[in-house]
mmCIF file of C-alpha atoms and ligand atoms in Angstrom:
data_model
loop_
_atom_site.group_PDB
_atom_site.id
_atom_site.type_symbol
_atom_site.label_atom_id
_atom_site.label_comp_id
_atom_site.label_asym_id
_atom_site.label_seq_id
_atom_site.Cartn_x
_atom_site.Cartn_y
_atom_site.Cartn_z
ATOM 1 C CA UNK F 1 6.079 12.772 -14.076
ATOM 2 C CA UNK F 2 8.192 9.670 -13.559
ATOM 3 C CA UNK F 3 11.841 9.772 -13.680
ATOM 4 C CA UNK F 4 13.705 7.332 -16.086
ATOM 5 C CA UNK F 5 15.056 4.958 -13.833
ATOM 6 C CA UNK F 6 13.875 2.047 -13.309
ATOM 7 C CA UNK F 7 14.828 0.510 -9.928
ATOM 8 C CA UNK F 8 13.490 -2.862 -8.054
ATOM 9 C CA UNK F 9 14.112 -3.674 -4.320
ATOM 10 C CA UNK F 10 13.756 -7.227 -3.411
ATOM 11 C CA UNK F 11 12.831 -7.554 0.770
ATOM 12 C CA UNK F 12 10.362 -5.154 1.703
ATOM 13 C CA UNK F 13 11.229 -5.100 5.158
ATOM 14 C CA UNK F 14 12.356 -2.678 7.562
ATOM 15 C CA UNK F 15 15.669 -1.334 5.309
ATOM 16 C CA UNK F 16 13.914 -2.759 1.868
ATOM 17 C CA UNK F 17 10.974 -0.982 2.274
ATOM 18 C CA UNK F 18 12.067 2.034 3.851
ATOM 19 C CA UNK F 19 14.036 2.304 0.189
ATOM 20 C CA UNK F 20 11.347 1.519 -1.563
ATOM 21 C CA UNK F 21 8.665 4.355 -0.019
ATOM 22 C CA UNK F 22 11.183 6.954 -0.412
ATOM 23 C CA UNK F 23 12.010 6.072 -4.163
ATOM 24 C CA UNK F 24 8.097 5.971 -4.396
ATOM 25 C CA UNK F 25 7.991 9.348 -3.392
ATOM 26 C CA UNK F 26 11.039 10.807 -4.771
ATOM 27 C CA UNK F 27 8.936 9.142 -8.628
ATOM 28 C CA UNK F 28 11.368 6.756 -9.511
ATOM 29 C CA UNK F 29 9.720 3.310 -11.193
ATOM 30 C CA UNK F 30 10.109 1.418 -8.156
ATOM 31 C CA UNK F 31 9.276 -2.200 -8.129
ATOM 32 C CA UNK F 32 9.178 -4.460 -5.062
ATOM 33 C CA UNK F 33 9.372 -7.605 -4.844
ATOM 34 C CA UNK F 34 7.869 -9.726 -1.677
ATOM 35 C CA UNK F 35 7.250 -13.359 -0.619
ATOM 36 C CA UNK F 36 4.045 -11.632 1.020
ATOM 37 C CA UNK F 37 1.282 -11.300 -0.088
ATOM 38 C CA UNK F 38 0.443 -8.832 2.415
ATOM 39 C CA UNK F 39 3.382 -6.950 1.766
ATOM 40 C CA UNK F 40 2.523 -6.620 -1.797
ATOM 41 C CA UNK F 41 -0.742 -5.680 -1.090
ATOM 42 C CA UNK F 42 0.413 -2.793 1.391
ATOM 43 C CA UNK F 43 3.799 -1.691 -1.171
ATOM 44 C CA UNK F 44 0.988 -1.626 -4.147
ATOM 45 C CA UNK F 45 -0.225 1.852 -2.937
ATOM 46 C CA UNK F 46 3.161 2.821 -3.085
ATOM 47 C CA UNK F 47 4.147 1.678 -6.750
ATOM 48 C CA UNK F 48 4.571 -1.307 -8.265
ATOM 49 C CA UNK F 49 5.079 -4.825 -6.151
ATOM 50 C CA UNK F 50 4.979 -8.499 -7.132
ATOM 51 C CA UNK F 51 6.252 -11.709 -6.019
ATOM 52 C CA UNK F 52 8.214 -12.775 -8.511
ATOM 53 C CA UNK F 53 11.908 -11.874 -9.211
ATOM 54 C CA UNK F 54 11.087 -11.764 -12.953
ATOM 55 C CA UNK F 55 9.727 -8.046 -12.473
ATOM 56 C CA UNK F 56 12.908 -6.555 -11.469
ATOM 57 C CA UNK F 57 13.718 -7.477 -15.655
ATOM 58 C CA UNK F 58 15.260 -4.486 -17.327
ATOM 59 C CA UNK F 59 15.735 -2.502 -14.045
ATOM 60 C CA UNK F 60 18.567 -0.220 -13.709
ATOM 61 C CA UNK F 61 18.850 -0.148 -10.603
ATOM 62 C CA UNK F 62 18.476 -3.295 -7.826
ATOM 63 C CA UNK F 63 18.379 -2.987 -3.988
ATOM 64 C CA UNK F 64 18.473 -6.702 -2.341
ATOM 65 C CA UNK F 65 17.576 -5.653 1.093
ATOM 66 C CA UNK F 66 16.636 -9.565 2.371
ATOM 67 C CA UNK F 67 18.218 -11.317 5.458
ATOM 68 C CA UNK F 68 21.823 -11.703 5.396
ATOM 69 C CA UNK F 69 21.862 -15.538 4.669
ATOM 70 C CA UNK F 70 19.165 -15.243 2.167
ATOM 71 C CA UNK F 71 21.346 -12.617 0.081
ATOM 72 C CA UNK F 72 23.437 -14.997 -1.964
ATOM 73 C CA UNK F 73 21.165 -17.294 -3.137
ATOM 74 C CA UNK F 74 18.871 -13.967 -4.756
ATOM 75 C CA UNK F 75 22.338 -12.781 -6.240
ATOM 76 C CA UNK F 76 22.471 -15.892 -7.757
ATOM 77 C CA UNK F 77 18.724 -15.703 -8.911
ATOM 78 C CA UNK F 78 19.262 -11.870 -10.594
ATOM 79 C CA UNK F 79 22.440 -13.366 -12.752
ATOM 80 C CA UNK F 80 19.185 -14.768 -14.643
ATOM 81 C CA UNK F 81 16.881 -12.356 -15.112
ATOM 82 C CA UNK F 82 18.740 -8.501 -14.855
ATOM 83 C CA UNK F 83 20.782 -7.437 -17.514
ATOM 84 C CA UNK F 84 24.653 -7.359 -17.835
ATOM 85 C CA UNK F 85 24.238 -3.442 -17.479
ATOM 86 C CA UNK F 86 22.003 -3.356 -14.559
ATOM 87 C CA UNK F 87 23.868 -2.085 -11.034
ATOM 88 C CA UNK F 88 22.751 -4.297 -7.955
ATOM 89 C CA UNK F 89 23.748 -3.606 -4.260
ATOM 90 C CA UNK F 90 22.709 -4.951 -1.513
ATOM 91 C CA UNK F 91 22.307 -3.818 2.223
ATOM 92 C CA UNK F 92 23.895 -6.184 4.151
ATOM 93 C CA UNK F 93 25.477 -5.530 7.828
ATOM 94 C CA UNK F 94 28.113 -7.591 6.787
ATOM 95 C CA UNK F 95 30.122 -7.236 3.658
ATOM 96 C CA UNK F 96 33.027 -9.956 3.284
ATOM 97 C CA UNK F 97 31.015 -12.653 2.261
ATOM 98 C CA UNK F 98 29.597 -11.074 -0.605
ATOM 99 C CA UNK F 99 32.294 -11.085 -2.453
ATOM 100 C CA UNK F 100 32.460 -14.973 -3.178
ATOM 101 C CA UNK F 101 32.311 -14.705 -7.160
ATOM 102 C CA UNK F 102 32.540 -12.102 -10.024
ATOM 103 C CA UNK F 103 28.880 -11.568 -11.273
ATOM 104 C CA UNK F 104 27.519 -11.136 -14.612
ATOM 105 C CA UNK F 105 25.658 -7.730 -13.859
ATOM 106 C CA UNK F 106 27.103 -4.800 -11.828
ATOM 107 C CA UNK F 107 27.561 -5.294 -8.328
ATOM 108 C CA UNK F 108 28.397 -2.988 -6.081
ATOM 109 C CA UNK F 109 27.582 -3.845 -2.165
ATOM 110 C CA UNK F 110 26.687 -1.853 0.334
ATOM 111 C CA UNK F 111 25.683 -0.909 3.772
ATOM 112 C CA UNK F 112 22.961 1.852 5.451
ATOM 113 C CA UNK F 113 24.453 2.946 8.405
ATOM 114 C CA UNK F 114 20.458 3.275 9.359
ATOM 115 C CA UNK F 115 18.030 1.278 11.401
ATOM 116 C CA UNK F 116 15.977 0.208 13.986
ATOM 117 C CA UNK F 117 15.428 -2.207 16.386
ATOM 118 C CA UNK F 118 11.952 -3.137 14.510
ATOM 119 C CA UNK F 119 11.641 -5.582 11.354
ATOM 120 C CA UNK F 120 9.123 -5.917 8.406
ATOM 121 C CA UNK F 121 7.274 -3.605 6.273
ATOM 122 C CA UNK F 122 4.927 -1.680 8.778
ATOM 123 C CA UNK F 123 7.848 -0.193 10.818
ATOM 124 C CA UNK F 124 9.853 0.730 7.614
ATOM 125 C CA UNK F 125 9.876 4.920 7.414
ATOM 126 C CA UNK F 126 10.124 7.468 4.914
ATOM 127 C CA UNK F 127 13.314 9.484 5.542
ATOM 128 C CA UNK F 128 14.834 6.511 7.338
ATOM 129 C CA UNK F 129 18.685 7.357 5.787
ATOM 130 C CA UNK F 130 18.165 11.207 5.723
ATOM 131 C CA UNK F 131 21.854 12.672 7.738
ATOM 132 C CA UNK F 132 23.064 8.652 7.339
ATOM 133 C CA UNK F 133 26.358 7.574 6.245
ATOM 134 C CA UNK F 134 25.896 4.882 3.361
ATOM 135 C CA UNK F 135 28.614 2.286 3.047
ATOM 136 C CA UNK F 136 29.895 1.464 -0.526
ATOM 137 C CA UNK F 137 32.526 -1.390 -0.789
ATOM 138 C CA UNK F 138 32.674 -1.771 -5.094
ATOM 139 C CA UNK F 139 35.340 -4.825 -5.182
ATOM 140 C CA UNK F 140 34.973 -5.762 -9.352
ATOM 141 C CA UNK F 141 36.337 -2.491 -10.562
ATOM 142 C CA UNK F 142 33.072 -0.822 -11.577
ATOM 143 C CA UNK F 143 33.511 2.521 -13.760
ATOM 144 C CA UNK F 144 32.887 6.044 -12.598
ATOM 145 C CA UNK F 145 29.977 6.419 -14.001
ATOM 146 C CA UNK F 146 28.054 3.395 -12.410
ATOM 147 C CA UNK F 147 29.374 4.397 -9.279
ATOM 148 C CA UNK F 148 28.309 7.840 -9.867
ATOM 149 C CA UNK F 149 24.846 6.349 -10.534
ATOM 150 C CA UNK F 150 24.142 4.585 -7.727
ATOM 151 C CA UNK F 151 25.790 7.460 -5.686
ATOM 152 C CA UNK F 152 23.336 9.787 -6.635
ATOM 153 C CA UNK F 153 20.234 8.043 -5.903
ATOM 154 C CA UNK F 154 21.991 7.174 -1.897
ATOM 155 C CA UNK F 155 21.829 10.836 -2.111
ATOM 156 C CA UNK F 156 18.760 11.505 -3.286
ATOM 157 C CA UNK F 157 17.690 9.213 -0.038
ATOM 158 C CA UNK F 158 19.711 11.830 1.883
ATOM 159 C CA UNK F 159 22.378 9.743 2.629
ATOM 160 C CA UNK F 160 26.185 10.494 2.478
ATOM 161 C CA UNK F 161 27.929 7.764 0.798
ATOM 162 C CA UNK F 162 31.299 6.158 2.273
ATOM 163 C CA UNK F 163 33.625 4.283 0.357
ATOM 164 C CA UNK F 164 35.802 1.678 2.071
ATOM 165 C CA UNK F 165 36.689 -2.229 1.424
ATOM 166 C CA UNK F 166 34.303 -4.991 2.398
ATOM 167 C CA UNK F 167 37.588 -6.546 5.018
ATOM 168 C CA UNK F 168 37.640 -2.871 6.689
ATOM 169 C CA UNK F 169 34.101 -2.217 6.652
ATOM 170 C CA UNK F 170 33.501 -5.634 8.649
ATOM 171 C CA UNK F 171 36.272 -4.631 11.483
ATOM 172 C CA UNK F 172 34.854 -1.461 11.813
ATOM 173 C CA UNK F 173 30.898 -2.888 12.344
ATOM 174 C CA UNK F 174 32.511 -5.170 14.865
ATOM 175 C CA UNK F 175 33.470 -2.889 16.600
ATOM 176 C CA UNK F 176 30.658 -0.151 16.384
ATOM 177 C CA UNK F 177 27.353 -2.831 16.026
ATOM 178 C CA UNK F 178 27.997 -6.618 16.157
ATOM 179 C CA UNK F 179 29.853 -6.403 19.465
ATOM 180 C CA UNK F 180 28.161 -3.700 21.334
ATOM 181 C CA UNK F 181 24.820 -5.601 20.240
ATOM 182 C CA UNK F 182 26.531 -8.954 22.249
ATOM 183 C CA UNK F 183 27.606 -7.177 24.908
ATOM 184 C CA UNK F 184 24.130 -5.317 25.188
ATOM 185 C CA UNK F 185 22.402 -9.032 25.393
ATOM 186 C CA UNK F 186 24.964 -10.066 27.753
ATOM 187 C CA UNK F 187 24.284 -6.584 29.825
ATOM 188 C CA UNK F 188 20.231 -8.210 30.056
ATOM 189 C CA UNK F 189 21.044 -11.885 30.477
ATOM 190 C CA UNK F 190 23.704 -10.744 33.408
ATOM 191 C CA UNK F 191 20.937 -8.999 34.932
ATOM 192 C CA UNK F 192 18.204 -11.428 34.779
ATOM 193 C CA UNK F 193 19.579 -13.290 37.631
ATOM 194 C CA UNK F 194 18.519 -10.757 39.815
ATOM 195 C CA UNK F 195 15.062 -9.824 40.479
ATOM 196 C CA UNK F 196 15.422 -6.518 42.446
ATOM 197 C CA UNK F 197 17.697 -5.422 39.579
ATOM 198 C CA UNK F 198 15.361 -5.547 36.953
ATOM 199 C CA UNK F 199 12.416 -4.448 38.996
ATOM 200 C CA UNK F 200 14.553 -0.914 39.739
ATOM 201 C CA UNK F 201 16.693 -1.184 36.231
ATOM 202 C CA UNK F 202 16.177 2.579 34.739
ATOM 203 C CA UNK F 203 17.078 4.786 31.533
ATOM 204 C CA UNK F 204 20.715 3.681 32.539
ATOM 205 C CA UNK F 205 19.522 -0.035 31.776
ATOM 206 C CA UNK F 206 17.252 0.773 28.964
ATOM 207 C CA UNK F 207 19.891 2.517 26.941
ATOM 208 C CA UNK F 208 22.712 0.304 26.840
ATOM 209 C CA UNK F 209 20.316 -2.830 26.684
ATOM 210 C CA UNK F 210 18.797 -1.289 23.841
ATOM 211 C CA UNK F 211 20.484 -3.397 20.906
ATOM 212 C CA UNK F 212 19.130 -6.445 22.807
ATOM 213 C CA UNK F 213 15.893 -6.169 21.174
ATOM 214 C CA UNK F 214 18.199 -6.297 17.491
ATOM 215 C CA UNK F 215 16.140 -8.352 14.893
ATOM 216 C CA UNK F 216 17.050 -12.141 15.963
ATOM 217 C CA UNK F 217 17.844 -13.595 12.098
ATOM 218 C CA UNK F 218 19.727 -10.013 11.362
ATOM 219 C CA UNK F 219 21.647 -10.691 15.338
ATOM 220 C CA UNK F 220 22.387 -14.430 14.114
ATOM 221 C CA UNK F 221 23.609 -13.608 10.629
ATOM 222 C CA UNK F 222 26.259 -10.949 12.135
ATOM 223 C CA UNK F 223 27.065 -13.326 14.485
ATOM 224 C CA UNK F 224 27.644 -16.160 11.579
ATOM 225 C CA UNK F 225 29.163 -14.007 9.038
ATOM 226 C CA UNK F 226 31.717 -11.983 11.149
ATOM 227 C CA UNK F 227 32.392 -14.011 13.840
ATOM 228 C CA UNK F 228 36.849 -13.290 13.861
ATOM 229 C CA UNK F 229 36.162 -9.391 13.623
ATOM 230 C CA UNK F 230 33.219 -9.846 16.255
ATOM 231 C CA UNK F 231 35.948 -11.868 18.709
ATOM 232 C CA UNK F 232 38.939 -9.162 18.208
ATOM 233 C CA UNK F 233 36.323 -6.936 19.054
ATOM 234 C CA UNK F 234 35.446 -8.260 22.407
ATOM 235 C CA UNK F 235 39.339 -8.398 22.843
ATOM 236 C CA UNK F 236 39.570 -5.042 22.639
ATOM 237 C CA UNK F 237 37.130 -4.441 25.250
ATOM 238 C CA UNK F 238 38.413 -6.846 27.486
ATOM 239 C CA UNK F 239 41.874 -4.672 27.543
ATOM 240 C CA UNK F 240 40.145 -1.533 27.487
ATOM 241 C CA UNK F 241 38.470 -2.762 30.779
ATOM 242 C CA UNK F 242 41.904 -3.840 32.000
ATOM 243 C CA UNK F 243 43.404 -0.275 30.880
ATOM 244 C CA UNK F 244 40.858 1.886 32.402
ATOM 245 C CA UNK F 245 41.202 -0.230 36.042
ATOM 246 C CA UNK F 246 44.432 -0.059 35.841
ATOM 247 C CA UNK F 247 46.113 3.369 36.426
ATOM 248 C CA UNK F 248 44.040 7.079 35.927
ATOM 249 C CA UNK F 249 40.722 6.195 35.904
ATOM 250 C CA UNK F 250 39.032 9.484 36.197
ATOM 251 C CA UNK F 251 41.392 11.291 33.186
ATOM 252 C CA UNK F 252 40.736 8.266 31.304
ATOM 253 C CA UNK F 253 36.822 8.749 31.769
ATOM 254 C CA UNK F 254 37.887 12.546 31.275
ATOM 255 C CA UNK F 255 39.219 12.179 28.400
ATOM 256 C CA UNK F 256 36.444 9.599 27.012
ATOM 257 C CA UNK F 257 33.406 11.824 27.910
ATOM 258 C CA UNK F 258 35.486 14.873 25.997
ATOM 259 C CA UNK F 259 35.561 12.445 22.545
ATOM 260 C CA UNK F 260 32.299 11.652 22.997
ATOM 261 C CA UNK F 261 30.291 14.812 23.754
ATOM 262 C CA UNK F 262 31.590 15.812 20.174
ATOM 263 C CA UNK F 263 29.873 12.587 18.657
ATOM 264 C CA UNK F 264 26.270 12.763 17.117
ATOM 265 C CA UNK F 265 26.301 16.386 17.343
ATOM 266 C CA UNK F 266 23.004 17.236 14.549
ATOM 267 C CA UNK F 267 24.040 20.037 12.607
HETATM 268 P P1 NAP S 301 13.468 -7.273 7.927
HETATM 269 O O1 NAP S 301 12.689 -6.102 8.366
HETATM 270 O O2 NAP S 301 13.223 -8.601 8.556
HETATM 271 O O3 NAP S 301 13.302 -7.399 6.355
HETATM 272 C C1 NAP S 301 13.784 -8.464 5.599
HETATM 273 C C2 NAP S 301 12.724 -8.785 4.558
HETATM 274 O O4 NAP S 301 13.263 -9.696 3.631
HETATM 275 C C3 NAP S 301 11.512 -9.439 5.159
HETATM 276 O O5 NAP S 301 10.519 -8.459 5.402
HETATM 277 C C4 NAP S 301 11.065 -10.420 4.078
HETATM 278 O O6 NAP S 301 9.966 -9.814 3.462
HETATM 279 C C5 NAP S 301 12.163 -10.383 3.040
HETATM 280 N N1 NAP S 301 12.599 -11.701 2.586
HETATM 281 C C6 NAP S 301 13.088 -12.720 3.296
HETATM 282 N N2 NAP S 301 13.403 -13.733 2.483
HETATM 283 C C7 NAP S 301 13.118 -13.313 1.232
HETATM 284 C C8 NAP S 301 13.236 -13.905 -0.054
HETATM 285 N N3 NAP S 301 13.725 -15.142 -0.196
HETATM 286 N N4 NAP S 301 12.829 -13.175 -1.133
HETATM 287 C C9 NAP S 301 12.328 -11.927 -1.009
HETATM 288 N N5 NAP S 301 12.207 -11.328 0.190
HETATM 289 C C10 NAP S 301 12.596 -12.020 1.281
HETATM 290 O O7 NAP S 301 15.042 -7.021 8.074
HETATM 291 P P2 NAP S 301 15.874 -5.680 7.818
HETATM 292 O O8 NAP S 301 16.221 -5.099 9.133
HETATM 293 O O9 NAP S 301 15.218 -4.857 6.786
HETATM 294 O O10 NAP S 301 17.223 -6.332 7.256
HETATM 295 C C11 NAP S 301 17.385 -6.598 5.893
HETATM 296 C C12 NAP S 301 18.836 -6.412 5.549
HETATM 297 O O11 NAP S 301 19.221 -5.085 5.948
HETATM 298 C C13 NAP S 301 19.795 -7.373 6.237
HETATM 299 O O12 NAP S 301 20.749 -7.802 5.306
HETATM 300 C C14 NAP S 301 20.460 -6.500 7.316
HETATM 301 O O13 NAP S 301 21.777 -6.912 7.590
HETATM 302 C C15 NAP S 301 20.446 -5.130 6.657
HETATM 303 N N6 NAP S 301 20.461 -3.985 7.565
HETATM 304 C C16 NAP S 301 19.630 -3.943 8.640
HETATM 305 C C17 NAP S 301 19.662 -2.822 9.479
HETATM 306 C C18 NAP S 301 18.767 -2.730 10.691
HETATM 307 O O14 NAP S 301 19.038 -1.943 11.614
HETATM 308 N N7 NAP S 301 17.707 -3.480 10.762
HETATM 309 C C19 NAP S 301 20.519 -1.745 9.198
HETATM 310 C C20 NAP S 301 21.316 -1.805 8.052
HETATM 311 C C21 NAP S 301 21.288 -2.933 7.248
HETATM 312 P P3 NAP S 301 8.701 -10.598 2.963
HETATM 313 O O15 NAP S 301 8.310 -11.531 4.077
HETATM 314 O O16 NAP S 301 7.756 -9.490 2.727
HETATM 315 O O17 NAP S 301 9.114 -11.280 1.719
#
C-alpha cells in the first residue's frame, strides 16, 4: 500500500535520482520531475515522472537535487506552484547562497554527505545514503514538527541527519571536499608534465587523484559559490605543509596516521 506522503524530486540525476528510487521502493508517492525525456521514460518504472514542475502541486515533501547554479531559479519556480505548507530542501554542496530570501513554502536546505564521481540517472543507486551523514542547515525558524518530518524520511533513506548553519557547513566542505577536489586536479595536472610518471603512476596516484574525475558543472559551482572558504582552505594546507617540514616530521606523521586509522571505521 502507498504511504501518505506525497513527495516530488526535481533533477533526476546522480543524488536526485538516487532519492527518488529509494522513496520508490520504500512506497512513498514519489514524483520526478526531468528535462529528459529519457529520464522520464527510465524514472516511469519507478513511479511517477513528468517534465513539468506543475506535478510536484500539493506535494509534501520536495527534493531539488539540480546543479548548484540551476537551484535558485527552481526555488523561485516552486514559490508558484507548492503550497505554503509544503517542506522543500535541496541538496546542494554548498549552502550559503541559498539563503538569499525568505520563501513562501518551507525551506529547509540541505546536504548528502553521499556521492560519486559519476553524474545522471543511470549511475544513481538504491541505498546510495545508507551509514551517510545528512546535512540540515534550517535558517527561517521552521517548527519541530516540520523538521521532524523531513528528518524522518533522511532516515528512512538510512541517513543520519546533522544539524549545523549554512556559514559553518560551507567552511567545513572546504575543507573536507572543495579543496581536496582542487588539490586532487592539481595532483594530475602536476603530473602530466611528465610522461614516465604517468606511465608508472599506481594505486598511490589513483587514490588521491580520484576527486579529479568530480562532475565538471558540480566542480565549477563549488568553485563559484565558495570560493573565500575554498582559499582559507588551501591556506591551511599551505601551513600545514610548512608545519610538518619544519620540526618532528615522523611524530607528526605518527600522530596523523593514529587520527586517521580511527576514521571510516564501518561498524
Ligand atoms: P547530476 O548527476 O548531473 O544530476 C543533476 C540533474 O539535474 C541532471 O541529471 C539533470 O537531469 C537535472 N537538471 C539540470 N537542470 C535542470 C532543470 N532546470 N530542471 C530539472 N532538472 C534539471 O548531478 P548530481 O551529482 O546529482 O548533483 C546534483 C546536486 O547534488 C548538486 O547540487 C550537487 O552539489 C549535489 N550533490 C552532489 C554530490 C555528488 O557527489 N555528486 C553529493 C552531494 C550533493 P535531466 O537532464 O534529467 O533533467
Amino acid at each position: 500500500m502507498k504511504k501518505n506522503l506525497k513527495i516530488g524530486v526535481v533533477g533526476l540525476g546522480l543524488i536526485g535520482g538516487s532519492i527518488f528510487k529509494d522513496l520508490s521502493k520504500l512506497n512513498f508517492n514519489v514524483v520526478g520531475v526531468s528535462k529528459n525525456i529519457d529520464t522520464i521514460e527510465k524514472a516511469k518504472k519507478y513511479s511517477n515522472a513528468s517534465a513539468s514542475l506543475q506535478s510536484l502541486k500539493n506535494c509534501d515533501i520536495v527534493f531539488v537535487c539540480t546543479p548548484m547554479n540551476k537551484t535558485l531559479s527552481i526555488l523561485d519556480e516552486l514559490e508558484n506552484i507548492v503550497d505554503k505548507n509544503t517542506i522543500v530542501t535541496d541538496v546542494c554542496s554548498v549552502k550559503r547562497f541559498l539563503l538569499c530570501k525568505n520563501r513562501p513554502y518551507k525551506f529547509i536546505p540541505s546536504h548528502p554527505m553521499a556521492g560519486t564521481e559519476l553524474s545522471g540517472f543511470d549511475n544513481s543507486l538504491e541505498g546510495l545514503f545508507k551509514d551517510t551523514n545528512w546535512i540540515l542547515t534550517p535558517f527561517e525558524k521552521p517548527s519541530k514538527k516540520d523538521i521532524e518530518k523531513l528528518e524522518n524520511i533522511i532516515k528512512m533513506l538510512g541517513a543520519t541527519p546533522v544539524f549545523t548553519t549554512a556559514e559553518f557547513h560551507d567552511k567545513a566542505a572546504a575543507l573536507i571536499s572543495h579543496m581536496p577536489m582542487l588539490v586532487s586536479q592539481a595532483i594530475f595536472k602536476a603530473a602530466c608534465e611528465n610522461e614516465l610518471a604517468l606511465k608508472i603512476a599506481s594505486s598511490g596516484f589513483r587514490d588521491v587523484t580520484r576527486l579529479a574525475l568530480s562532475n565538471e558543472e558540480m566542480a565549477q559551482d563549488m568553485i563559484n559559490f565558495n570560493s573565500d572558504n575554498i582559499q582559507n582552505a588551501l591556506l591551511k594546507l599551505y601551513s600545514c605543509i610548512g608545519d610538518l617540514l619544519g620540526q618532528n616530521y615522523l611524530e607528526q606523521t605518527c600522530e596523523i596516521k593514529k587520527q586517521r586509522q580511527k576514521m571510516f571505521i564501518k561498524k
